[in-house]
Structure formats: structure tokens, C-alpha cells
């Protein structure tokens, strides 16, 4: 059993670098399959989801090599078009490989994807986009069989700005015959980075960072080397961790412009922030001396407040001062962490899509269970503001998105460690973390 132990009530201070973005890396890895050659990605995070995607790519015939944080993908040959079910049930984002396999091989087979238990997250918009581009899809015993005589450019209008569906449509359109117009596209920074990578490979995509994307299909792509940006969700997690524990810290290697809404919440809660956004010198500095105040927040697609930081924010407000409220509009089951936070003494009331939080400090250390990636990270944040020791079991969920959450927080002075890990996470140096 994987566990993380957190001894709370120690102020944080120091400086750390932010790992490469999980949500940018995974679709970029999928994009490599479109090219019959080499794609090199730098600043790749060594996390479970990346290793899972590597497993998928190898299973369909790609050659993958991860040296430190540099991933080389050779997709010269594709030997099969079926995505193994064990990967799909472990990581939802693997479904975006359907579009690239249809573009490259004209067929794809996959089961319904899995991932965190945070809501239904249907893939109907994925299938809609592929059908609009000339794909025939049938379902048999929970398996999806997709085939096309050749993807065709089309006009796609999304009823909701789904990140995954937008990525699916973009990847499918790159090698399609003719032009594709995507309206109602998601605007998350990770989509912009995917489009810039594809353009670097020879694609023709315009309208980047808007809700209207235009893609002119090309016949082939070319070898490329591309740097993955820092992970804005990890940066937001550590920002809230510092606020929960108290103190000050500098977080380097992230684009501050991607965190405007997160910065707004931090300032409203009493944090002092400074940032710089220069090539090779971007950073965020956070300082807080008093307990954070409660606020009202609604999650929504970018540029709104990210649902991926809803659980960490809830943990922060639970250990704060006064009352606050979070309205969740993206994933209907993302309040699941509230019950675990209550075990630590948090006062949280759930009414449909709203969570009302009555802050108190300190929380109290207890044994809790991580049920999903961001909820697990939220429990670490709560542990930093809890008296005694908080034991977070099933912490393997956290390793899906955080390279070395204990090592990062230790660098800031936190007393947090891994215990009894059967398979330990990798650190940023690429070596296995020891039982500290």
C-alpha cells in the first residue's frame, strides 16, 4: 500500500522548479503517432500517466525512450490499431489516440476510457467530431470499432468546450483531406501548446488560443524537437500548499499568465504575489502571514477557475479563516474529497453542486484515503495545516500527476515523506525516491 505521511504546522520557505505539464505532455505524445519519424519532447514529467502513455505507444509499434526528462518517440512503423483495454481503464486521455490512428491507419479500436472517479465524463463529443470527419463507429460489448475511407475536413461545432474532444478533433484534422473548422473549441493553454507543436511538425493550424480553430490538412509531418511547458496545476497546488502552511516560496518554470484566475483567488484570500514572465526566468513568489480568508469560487472552462484545483482550494479554505463556497460546474462528483477532509475536522456542507466551507485551524491529523489525483494532493495540503500526523493512503493516485510531491514540499521545509511504497515514484533527477 502506498502512503504519504504529513506532519503539519510547519511554515514553508524556499524555492523549487515546477515539473513539465502532464496535460500538455499526453496529447503531444499522441501527436507523435501522426508522423512517420522521430519526435523529441523535452521537460517531460516522470509520472505514471506518461509511463502509461509510453506503454500504449509501444503496444501499437512505436519505439519510446525516456532519458531523464527527454522523451524520444519513433513512430516510423505502427503494427496495430487496437488500444489495449488495461491502458484505457487506467488513463482516460488515451482515448485521443483514436483520432491519430484514424488519420494514420484509417482504423482504431478501443474500449471506453477510465481514469479518476470524478464524474461521468462522456466521450460523446469525441465520437461526434470523428463521425463528422467521415468515420464509421460501432460499439460491441463495450468496445469501439472505428474505420474511415479517409478523414475529411469538416465543420465541427462543439456544444461544450471539452478539452479532450477539442484535442481529438485537432489531431484527427491534421492529416485529413481538406480544411476543418472547429467552433466552440476549448481554450486551455495545453491545447495551444499542442497546436504549436503540430505546426512545428508541419501542420497548418490557425486561431490558436481562441475558440475557433482552422486546420488545413497536410500529407505528412516532419521530425521535430519541442519543449513542454511547466505544469500550471502543479504550480497552483504548491501555491495553495504554501498558503495552507504559511510562509513564502518561489515557484519557477511556469507561465504566470496561465494562472490569472488562480492568482485572483490567492490574493482575495490574503496572499501577496509577485511574478515575472521572461524567457528562461519566469517565476511566481507567494507570501502569506495570516490564515487565508474564505471566498466564493465557481469552476469553469479556461480562462475560468480550473476544476483540477477545486479540491486543493477546498482543503485550503477548510484550514482557513471564515466561510467560503465553491460551485462545481464541470465534474459532478468532484466533491468526493470533502468526506475525507471531514475526517481531519473540516467543516464542509455539500448541497448538489455547491460546497460550503467553514474554516477552522488547525485541522487534526488522521488517516484518510486518496480517491483521485487532485483529491489526493488536496489531502496533502490539508495535512500541512493539521496538528499531528496525517496519513494519506492509496497515494498512488497522486503519482499520476506529480513527479515527487514529497520531495518538492521537503525542499520548502515541509515534513512529509513516502512510506511503504511497493513502487516508488520517480524524482526530477530520474532516480527512484527512497523511503525518506
Short mmCIF file of C-alpha atoms in Angstrom, two decimals:
data_model
loop_
_atom_site.label_atom_id
_atom_site.label_comp_id
_atom_site.label_asym_id
_atom_site.label_seq_id
_atom_site.Cartn_x
_atom_site.Cartn_y
_atom_site.Cartn_z
CA UNK A 1 0.00 0.00 0.00
CA UNK A 2 1.29 3.44 -0.90
CA UNK A 3 1.19 6.05 1.84
CA UNK A 4 2.25 9.63 2.40
CA UNK A 5 2.82 10.91 5.93
CA UNK A 6 2.48 14.63 6.64
CA UNK A 7 3.47 16.28 9.93
CA UNK A 8 1.64 19.58 9.95
CA UNK A 9 2.05 23.09 11.37
CA UNK A 10 5.49 23.85 9.90
CA UNK A 11 5.85 27.04 7.87
CA UNK A 12 7.29 26.74 4.37
CA UNK A 13 10.07 28.75 2.82
CA UNK A 14 12.30 28.25 -0.21
CA UNK A 15 12.38 27.87 -3.98
CA UNK A 16 11.51 25.00 -6.32
CA UNK A 17 11.13 24.38 -10.04
CA UNK A 18 7.83 23.19 -11.50
CA UNK A 19 7.74 19.93 -13.48
CA UNK A 20 6.60 19.69 -17.09
CA UNK A 21 2.88 19.73 -17.75
CA UNK A 22 1.01 16.43 -17.61
CA UNK A 23 -1.94 17.78 -19.59
CA UNK A 24 0.37 19.10 -22.31
CA UNK A 25 2.65 16.07 -22.50
CA UNK A 26 -0.01 13.39 -23.08
CA UNK A 27 -1.66 14.85 -26.23
CA UNK A 28 1.80 15.75 -27.57
CA UNK A 29 2.83 12.12 -27.19
CA UNK A 30 -0.29 11.13 -29.11
CA UNK A 31 0.58 13.67 -31.81
CA UNK A 32 3.89 11.89 -32.43
CA UNK A 33 1.95 8.94 -33.90
CA UNK A 34 0.85 11.13 -36.82
CA UNK A 35 4.46 11.38 -38.03
CA UNK A 36 6.33 8.51 -39.68
CA UNK A 37 9.56 9.52 -37.97
CA UNK A 38 11.10 10.99 -34.83
CA UNK A 39 9.58 13.37 -32.29
CA UNK A 40 11.63 14.57 -29.31
CA UNK A 41 9.91 16.15 -26.32
CA UNK A 42 11.89 17.92 -23.59
CA UNK A 43 10.81 18.62 -19.98
CA UNK A 44 8.60 15.53 -19.89
CA UNK A 45 7.33 14.80 -16.35
CA UNK A 46 8.24 11.38 -14.99
CA UNK A 47 4.75 10.48 -13.79
CA UNK A 48 2.57 7.41 -14.02
CA UNK A 49 0.35 8.78 -16.80
CA UNK A 50 3.39 9.43 -19.00
CA UNK A 51 4.66 5.90 -18.42
CA UNK A 52 1.16 4.59 -19.20
CA UNK A 53 1.07 6.52 -22.49
CA UNK A 54 4.53 5.20 -23.33
CA UNK A 55 3.15 1.70 -22.77
CA UNK A 56 0.31 2.38 -25.21
CA UNK A 57 2.65 3.78 -27.86
CA UNK A 58 4.96 0.77 -27.55
CA UNK A 59 1.99 -1.61 -27.77
CA UNK A 60 0.99 -0.19 -31.17
CA UNK A 61 4.54 -0.33 -32.56
CA UNK A 62 6.27 2.91 -31.57
CA UNK A 63 9.74 2.97 -30.07
CA UNK A 64 9.96 5.16 -26.97
CA UNK A 65 12.99 6.15 -24.91
CA UNK A 66 12.87 8.41 -21.84
CA UNK A 67 16.28 9.73 -20.84
CA UNK A 68 15.88 11.93 -17.78
CA UNK A 69 13.17 14.28 -18.95
CA UNK A 70 13.76 13.92 -22.70
CA UNK A 71 11.39 11.57 -24.48
CA UNK A 72 12.19 10.31 -27.98
CA UNK A 73 9.35 8.70 -29.94
CA UNK A 74 9.98 6.85 -33.19
CA UNK A 75 6.62 6.24 -34.88
CA UNK A 76 8.06 5.10 -38.21
CA UNK A 77 6.04 1.89 -38.04
CA UNK A 78 2.65 1.17 -36.50
CA UNK A 79 1.97 -2.55 -36.03
CA UNK A 80 -1.59 -2.46 -34.68
CA UNK A 81 -4.51 -0.11 -34.20
CA UNK A 82 -6.07 -1.53 -31.04
CA UNK A 83 -5.50 0.33 -27.77
CA UNK A 84 -5.15 -2.32 -25.02
CA UNK A 85 -8.01 -2.16 -22.53
CA UNK A 86 -5.70 -2.16 -19.49
CA UNK A 87 -4.32 1.22 -20.56
CA UNK A 88 -7.72 2.72 -21.32
CA UNK A 89 -9.10 1.83 -17.91
CA UNK A 90 -6.05 3.36 -16.23
CA UNK A 91 -5.92 6.67 -18.10
CA UNK A 92 -8.79 8.46 -19.76
CA UNK A 93 -6.70 10.66 -22.06
CA UNK A 94 -5.60 7.58 -24.02
CA UNK A 95 -8.86 7.87 -25.98
CA UNK A 96 -7.38 10.72 -28.05
CA UNK A 97 -5.27 8.11 -29.84
CA UNK A 98 -8.36 7.16 -31.82
CA UNK A 99 -8.06 10.31 -33.93
CA UNK A 100 -4.37 9.86 -34.67
CA UNK A 101 -4.79 6.17 -35.54
CA UNK A 102 -7.65 7.00 -37.89
CA UNK A 103 -5.53 9.71 -39.51
CA UNK A 104 -2.51 7.45 -39.82
CA UNK A 105 -4.03 3.99 -40.34
CA UNK A 106 -7.73 4.65 -41.11
CA UNK A 107 -8.92 2.44 -38.27
CA UNK A 108 -8.88 2.26 -34.47
CA UNK A 109 -10.27 0.03 -31.74
CA UNK A 110 -10.68 1.00 -28.10
CA UNK A 111 -12.81 0.42 -25.03
CA UNK A 112 -14.42 3.18 -23.01
CA UNK A 113 -11.75 5.08 -21.08
CA UNK A 114 -11.23 5.16 -17.31
CA UNK A 115 -9.14 7.40 -15.04
CA UNK A 116 -10.16 9.22 -11.89
CA UNK A 117 -13.60 8.70 -10.32
CA UNK A 118 -14.70 12.34 -10.53
CA UNK A 119 -17.76 12.13 -12.73
CA UNK A 120 -19.26 10.66 -15.89
CA UNK A 121 -17.02 12.49 -18.37
CA UNK A 122 -18.74 11.08 -21.50
CA UNK A 123 -16.90 10.83 -24.82
CA UNK A 124 -19.91 11.67 -26.99
CA UNK A 125 -18.23 14.86 -28.27
CA UNK A 126 -15.14 12.85 -29.25
CA UNK A 127 -17.28 10.48 -31.30
CA UNK A 128 -19.30 13.33 -32.80
CA UNK A 129 -16.14 15.02 -34.10
CA UNK A 130 -14.79 11.80 -35.62
CA UNK A 131 -18.12 10.99 -37.29
CA UNK A 132 -18.31 14.49 -38.77
CA UNK A 133 -14.93 13.83 -40.40
CA UNK A 134 -16.07 10.64 -42.10
CA UNK A 135 -15.63 7.90 -39.51
CA UNK A 136 -17.96 4.96 -39.06
CA UNK A 137 -18.13 3.86 -35.42
CA UNK A 138 -19.87 0.84 -33.92
CA UNK A 139 -19.95 -0.48 -30.37
CA UNK A 140 -19.84 -4.17 -29.44
CA UNK A 141 -19.54 -5.41 -25.83
CA UNK A 142 -18.13 -2.11 -24.62
CA UNK A 143 -15.56 -1.91 -27.44
CA UNK A 144 -15.50 0.89 -30.01
CA UNK A 145 -14.60 0.00 -33.60
CA UNK A 146 -13.81 2.97 -35.84
CA UNK A 147 -13.00 2.92 -39.53
CA UNK A 148 -12.73 5.51 -42.30
CA UNK A 149 -12.00 5.53 -46.01
CA UNK A 150 -10.02 8.66 -45.29
CA UNK A 151 -10.72 11.50 -42.86
CA UNK A 152 -12.29 14.56 -44.49
CA UNK A 153 -12.14 18.17 -43.39
CA UNK A 154 -15.40 19.30 -41.85
CA UNK A 155 -17.12 21.98 -39.80
CA UNK A 156 -17.37 20.92 -36.16
CA UNK A 157 -19.43 22.85 -33.61
CA UNK A 158 -18.98 21.75 -30.02
CA UNK A 159 -21.90 22.29 -27.64
CA UNK A 160 -19.41 22.41 -24.74
CA UNK A 161 -15.71 23.39 -24.77
CA UNK A 162 -14.39 19.91 -23.97
CA UNK A 163 -10.60 19.78 -23.74
CA UNK A 164 -10.33 16.14 -24.77
CA UNK A 165 -12.78 16.43 -27.64
CA UNK A 166 -11.02 19.53 -28.95
CA UNK A 167 -7.68 17.69 -28.87
CA UNK A 168 -9.31 14.72 -30.60
CA UNK A 169 -10.65 16.89 -33.41
CA UNK A 170 -7.37 18.77 -33.86
CA UNK A 171 -5.31 15.57 -34.05
CA UNK A 172 -7.75 13.95 -36.49
CA UNK A 173 -7.83 17.04 -38.73
CA UNK A 174 -4.06 17.38 -39.21
CA UNK A 175 -3.81 14.65 -41.88
CA UNK A 176 -7.40 14.92 -43.12
CA UNK A 177 -8.25 15.78 -46.70
CA UNK A 178 -9.28 19.44 -46.88
CA UNK A 179 -9.91 22.09 -44.22
CA UNK A 180 -11.51 21.66 -40.80
CA UNK A 181 -13.23 24.42 -38.84
CA UNK A 182 -13.65 23.78 -35.09
CA UNK A 183 -16.03 26.16 -33.33
CA UNK A 184 -16.69 26.16 -29.60
CA UNK A 185 -13.18 24.78 -29.03
CA UNK A 186 -11.71 24.64 -25.53
CA UNK A 187 -9.11 27.35 -24.89
CA UNK A 188 -6.92 25.70 -22.25
CA UNK A 189 -3.20 26.52 -22.62
CA UNK A 190 -2.41 22.84 -23.22
CA UNK A 191 -4.43 22.96 -26.46
CA UNK A 192 -2.44 25.98 -27.62
CA UNK A 193 0.78 24.11 -26.94
CA UNK A 194 -0.47 21.05 -28.82
CA UNK A 195 -1.28 23.23 -31.84
CA UNK A 196 2.12 24.94 -31.71
CA UNK A 197 3.87 21.55 -31.58
CA UNK A 198 1.86 20.33 -34.58
CA UNK A 199 2.68 23.49 -36.54
CA UNK A 200 6.33 22.93 -35.69
CA UNK A 201 5.92 19.45 -37.19
CA UNK A 202 4.45 20.90 -40.39
CA UNK A 203 0.72 21.16 -39.65
CA UNK A 204 -1.29 24.24 -40.67
CA UNK A 205 -3.35 25.42 -37.71
CA UNK A 206 -4.59 28.96 -37.10
CA UNK A 207 -6.76 30.60 -34.45
CA UNK A 208 -4.59 29.24 -31.64
CA UNK A 209 -5.78 30.28 -28.13
CA UNK A 210 -9.23 31.18 -29.47
CA UNK A 211 -12.46 29.17 -29.51
CA UNK A 212 -12.31 28.88 -33.32
CA UNK A 213 -9.57 26.73 -34.82
CA UNK A 214 -8.88 26.30 -38.53
CA UNK A 215 -6.83 23.33 -39.70
CA UNK A 216 -5.75 22.75 -43.28
CA UNK A 217 -4.89 19.10 -43.77
CA UNK A 218 -1.37 18.14 -44.85
CA UNK A 219 0.02 14.95 -46.35
CA UNK A 220 2.86 14.38 -43.90
CA UNK A 221 4.71 15.81 -40.92
CA UNK A 222 8.41 16.13 -40.11
CA UNK A 223 10.89 15.39 -37.32
CA UNK A 224 10.85 17.93 -34.51
CA UNK A 225 12.15 18.80 -31.04
CA UNK A 226 9.79 20.64 -28.67
CA UNK A 227 9.86 21.83 -25.03
CA UNK A 228 6.88 21.04 -22.81
CA UNK A 229 5.87 23.98 -20.58
CA UNK A 230 5.63 23.90 -16.80
CA UNK A 231 2.53 22.40 -15.19
CA UNK A 232 0.11 25.14 -14.15
CA UNK A 233 -1.96 22.75 -11.99
CA UNK A 234 1.12 21.59 -10.06
CA UNK A 235 2.11 25.24 -9.60
CA UNK A 236 -1.38 26.06 -8.29
CA UNK A 237 -1.24 23.08 -5.93
CA UNK A 238 2.06 24.23 -4.42
CA UNK A 239 0.83 27.83 -4.24
CA UNK A 240 -2.10 26.65 -2.10
CA UNK A 241 0.21 24.38 -0.07
CA UNK A 242 2.32 27.39 0.94
CA UNK A 243 -0.82 29.31 1.85
CA UNK A 244 -2.11 26.41 3.97
CA UNK A 245 1.14 26.03 5.89
CA UNK A 246 2.04 29.73 5.95
CA UNK A 247 5.33 31.23 4.81
CA UNK A 248 6.77 32.23 1.46
CA UNK A 249 8.13 30.46 -1.60
CA UNK A 250 9.27 31.00 -5.18
CA UNK A 251 7.95 28.67 -7.90
CA UNK A 252 9.98 28.71 -11.12
CA UNK A 253 9.36 27.44 -14.63
CA UNK A 254 5.69 28.31 -15.14
CA UNK A 255 3.86 30.85 -17.30
CA UNK A 256 2.12 33.24 -14.85
CA UNK A 257 -0.42 34.32 -17.49
CA UNK A 258 -1.96 30.82 -17.37
CA UNK A 259 -2.79 31.28 -13.67
CA UNK A 260 -4.64 34.60 -13.65
CA UNK A 261 -7.81 33.21 -12.06
CA UNK A 262 -5.81 31.21 -9.52
CA UNK A 263 -3.81 34.32 -8.61
CA UNK A 264 -7.08 36.19 -8.11
CA UNK A 265 -8.29 33.65 -5.55
CA UNK A 266 -4.94 33.71 -3.73
CA UNK A 267 -4.96 37.49 -3.44
CA UNK A 268 -8.60 37.53 -2.30
CA UNK A 269 -7.62 35.09 0.46
CA UNK A 270 -4.81 37.33 1.69
CA UNK A 271 -1.67 36.17 -0.12
CA UNK A 272 0.91 38.60 -1.51
CA UNK A 273 2.04 37.63 -5.01
CA UNK A 274 4.82 38.71 -7.32
CA UNK A 275 5.65 37.23 -10.71
CA UNK A 276 7.85 37.64 -13.75
CA UNK A 277 7.36 36.20 -17.20
CA UNK A 278 10.62 36.44 -19.13
CA UNK A 279 12.09 33.70 -21.36
CA UNK A 280 14.04 31.38 -19.09
CA UNK A 281 13.27 33.45 -16.00
CA UNK A 282 9.56 33.06 -15.23
CA UNK A 283 8.56 32.70 -11.59
CA UNK A 284 5.82 33.19 -9.03
CA UNK A 285 6.52 34.36 -5.47
CA UNK A 286 3.87 33.83 -2.81
CA UNK A 287 3.88 35.12 0.77
CA UNK A 288 1.21 34.86 3.47
CA UNK A 289 1.38 35.63 7.18
CA UNK A 290 -2.23 35.23 8.35
CA UNK A 291 -4.74 32.46 7.86
CA UNK A 292 -6.36 32.60 4.38
CA UNK A 293 -9.87 34.03 4.17
CA UNK A 294 -12.85 32.16 2.75
CA UNK A 295 -14.11 33.25 -0.68
CA UNK A 296 -16.75 32.32 -3.29
CA UNK A 297 -15.46 30.47 -6.39
CA UNK A 298 -17.08 28.78 -9.40
CA UNK A 299 -15.17 26.31 -11.55
CA UNK A 300 -15.48 26.70 -15.31
CA UNK A 301 -13.51 26.07 -18.52
CA UNK A 302 -10.41 28.18 -19.14
CA UNK A 303 -9.93 31.09 -18.56
CA UNK A 304 -12.17 30.42 -15.56
CA UNK A 305 -11.08 28.74 -12.34
CA UNK A 306 -9.78 25.22 -13.16
CA UNK A 307 -11.73 22.27 -11.84
CA UNK A 308 -8.40 20.48 -11.31
CA UNK A 309 -7.66 22.93 -8.47
CA UNK A 310 -11.09 22.78 -6.86
CA UNK A 311 -10.11 20.08 -4.33
CA UNK A 312 -6.82 21.80 -3.34
CA UNK A 313 -8.73 25.07 -2.88
CA UNK A 314 -11.33 23.33 -0.74
CA UNK A 315 -8.58 21.96 1.50
CA UNK A 316 -7.05 25.42 1.81
CA UNK A 317 -10.36 27.06 2.73
CA UNK A 318 -11.13 24.27 5.22
CA UNK A 319 -7.98 25.29 7.14
CA UNK A 320 -8.62 28.98 6.67
CA UNK A 321 -10.49 31.79 8.34
CA UNK A 322 -14.21 32.47 7.89
CA UNK A 323 -16.67 30.99 5.43
CA UNK A 324 -16.40 30.23 1.72
CA UNK A 325 -18.26 28.46 -1.06
CA UNK A 326 -17.23 26.51 -4.16
CA UNK A 327 -19.62 25.80 -7.00
CA UNK A 328 -18.51 22.91 -9.24
CA UNK A 329 -19.83 23.17 -12.81
CA UNK A 330 -17.50 20.78 -14.67
CA UNK A 331 -17.37 17.37 -12.90
CA UNK A 332 -20.39 16.44 -10.82
CA UNK A 333 -18.56 14.05 -8.47
CA UNK A 334 -15.52 16.14 -7.67
CA UNK A 335 -16.72 16.87 -4.12
CA UNK A 336 -15.75 13.33 -3.11
CA UNK A 337 -12.71 14.64 -1.23
CA UNK A 338 -14.96 16.53 1.19
CA UNK A 339 -15.73 13.39 3.21
CA UNK A 340 -12.01 12.69 3.72
CA UNK A 341 -11.39 16.31 4.70
CA UNK A 342 -14.14 15.98 7.32
CA UNK A 343 -12.09 13.22 8.96
CA UNK A 344 -9.44 15.87 9.57
CA UNK A 345 -12.00 18.10 11.27
CA UNK A 346 -13.00 20.16 8.24
CA UNK A 347 -16.48 21.67 8.35
CA UNK A 348 -17.90 21.24 4.85
CA UNK A 349 -21.54 21.07 3.74
CA UNK A 350 -22.40 19.71 0.28
CA UNK A 351 -25.64 20.71 -1.43
CA UNK A 352 -25.84 19.50 -5.04
CA UNK A 353 -23.15 21.43 -6.97
CA UNK A 354 -22.12 23.65 -4.05
CA UNK A 355 -19.74 23.12 -1.16
CA UNK A 356 -19.94 25.49 1.80
CA UNK A 357 -16.75 25.55 3.83
CA UNK A 358 -16.44 26.92 7.36
CA UNK A 359 -12.75 27.42 8.01
CA UNK A 360 -11.01 26.27 11.18
CA UNK A 361 -7.38 25.98 12.20
CA UNK A 362 -5.65 23.78 12.92
CA UNK A 363 -7.17 20.66 11.43
CA UNK A 364 -6.29 17.37 13.13
CA UNK A 365 -4.14 14.58 11.74
CA UNK A 366 -5.95 11.34 10.90
CA UNK A 367 -5.80 8.50 8.36
CA UNK A 368 -7.51 9.37 5.08
CA UNK A 369 -7.88 7.80 1.63
CA UNK A 370 -6.91 9.40 -1.69
CA UNK A 371 -9.59 8.50 -4.24
CA UNK A 372 -8.28 10.50 -7.20
CA UNK A 373 -5.29 12.52 -8.38
CA UNK A 374 -6.21 16.07 -7.34
CA UNK A 375 -8.16 14.96 -4.29
CA UNK A 376 -5.05 13.18 -3.06
CA UNK A 377 -2.98 16.33 -3.50
CA UNK A 378 -5.66 18.24 -1.56
CA UNK A 379 -5.26 15.88 1.38
CA UNK A 380 -1.53 16.62 1.43
CA UNK A 381 -2.36 20.34 1.59
CA UNK A 382 -4.79 19.74 4.45
CA UNK A 383 -2.15 17.71 6.28
CA UNK A 384 0.21 20.70 6.21
CA UNK A 385 -2.39 22.63 8.23
CA UNK A 386 -3.25 19.78 10.62
CA UNK A 387 -1.99 19.14 14.14
CA UNK A 388 -0.11 15.87 14.41
CA UNK A 389 0.43 13.40 11.57
CA UNK A 390 -1.87 12.87 8.60
CA UNK A 391 -1.57 9.50 6.87
CA UNK A 392 -2.76 9.52 3.24
CA UNK A 393 -3.36 6.00 1.97
CA UNK A 394 -3.78 4.97 -1.69
CA UNK A 395 -1.44 7.82 -2.56
CA UNK A 396 -0.56 6.11 -5.85
CA UNK A 397 -3.30 8.26 -7.40
CA UNK A 398 -1.15 11.33 -6.71
CA UNK A 399 1.77 9.89 -8.68
CA UNK A 400 -0.34 10.05 -11.84
CA UNK A 401 0.27 13.79 -11.98
CA UNK A 402 3.01 14.76 -9.51
CA UNK A 403 6.57 13.61 -10.07
CA UNK A 404 7.70 13.95 -6.49
CA UNK A 405 5.25 15.87 -4.33
CA UNK A 406 7.07 14.91 -1.13
CA UNK A 407 10.48 15.91 -2.48
CA UNK A 408 9.15 19.25 -3.72
CA UNK A 409 7.48 20.11 -0.42
CA UNK A 410 10.52 18.91 1.56
CA UNK A 411 12.60 21.42 -0.41
CA UNK A 412 10.32 24.10 1.06
CA UNK A 413 10.72 22.78 4.60
CA UNK A 414 7.64 20.56 4.89
CA UNK A 415 7.83 17.40 6.97
CA UNK A 416 6.31 14.96 4.53
CA UNK A 417 7.51 11.56 3.36
CA UNK A 418 6.62 8.41 1.48
CA UNK A 419 6.16 5.18 3.40
CA UNK A 420 5.88 1.53 2.40
CA UNK A 421 5.73 2.09 -1.32
CA UNK A 422 5.82 -1.04 -3.42
CA UNK A 423 6.62 1.03 -6.50
CA UNK A 424 8.17 4.34 -5.58
CA UNK A 425 7.65 7.47 -7.68
CA UNK A 426 10.46 8.95 -9.72
CA UNK A 427 12.13 12.19 -8.73
CA UNK A 428 13.01 15.02 -11.09
CA UNK A 429 16.52 13.63 -11.40
CA UNK A 430 15.06 10.47 -12.88
CA UNK A 431 16.05 8.29 -9.90
CA UNK A 432 13.75 6.36 -7.66
CA UNK A 433 12.74 8.16 -4.46
CA UNK A 434 13.97 6.48 -1.30
CA UNK A 435 11.88 5.88 1.79
CA UNK A 436 12.78 9.17 3.48
#
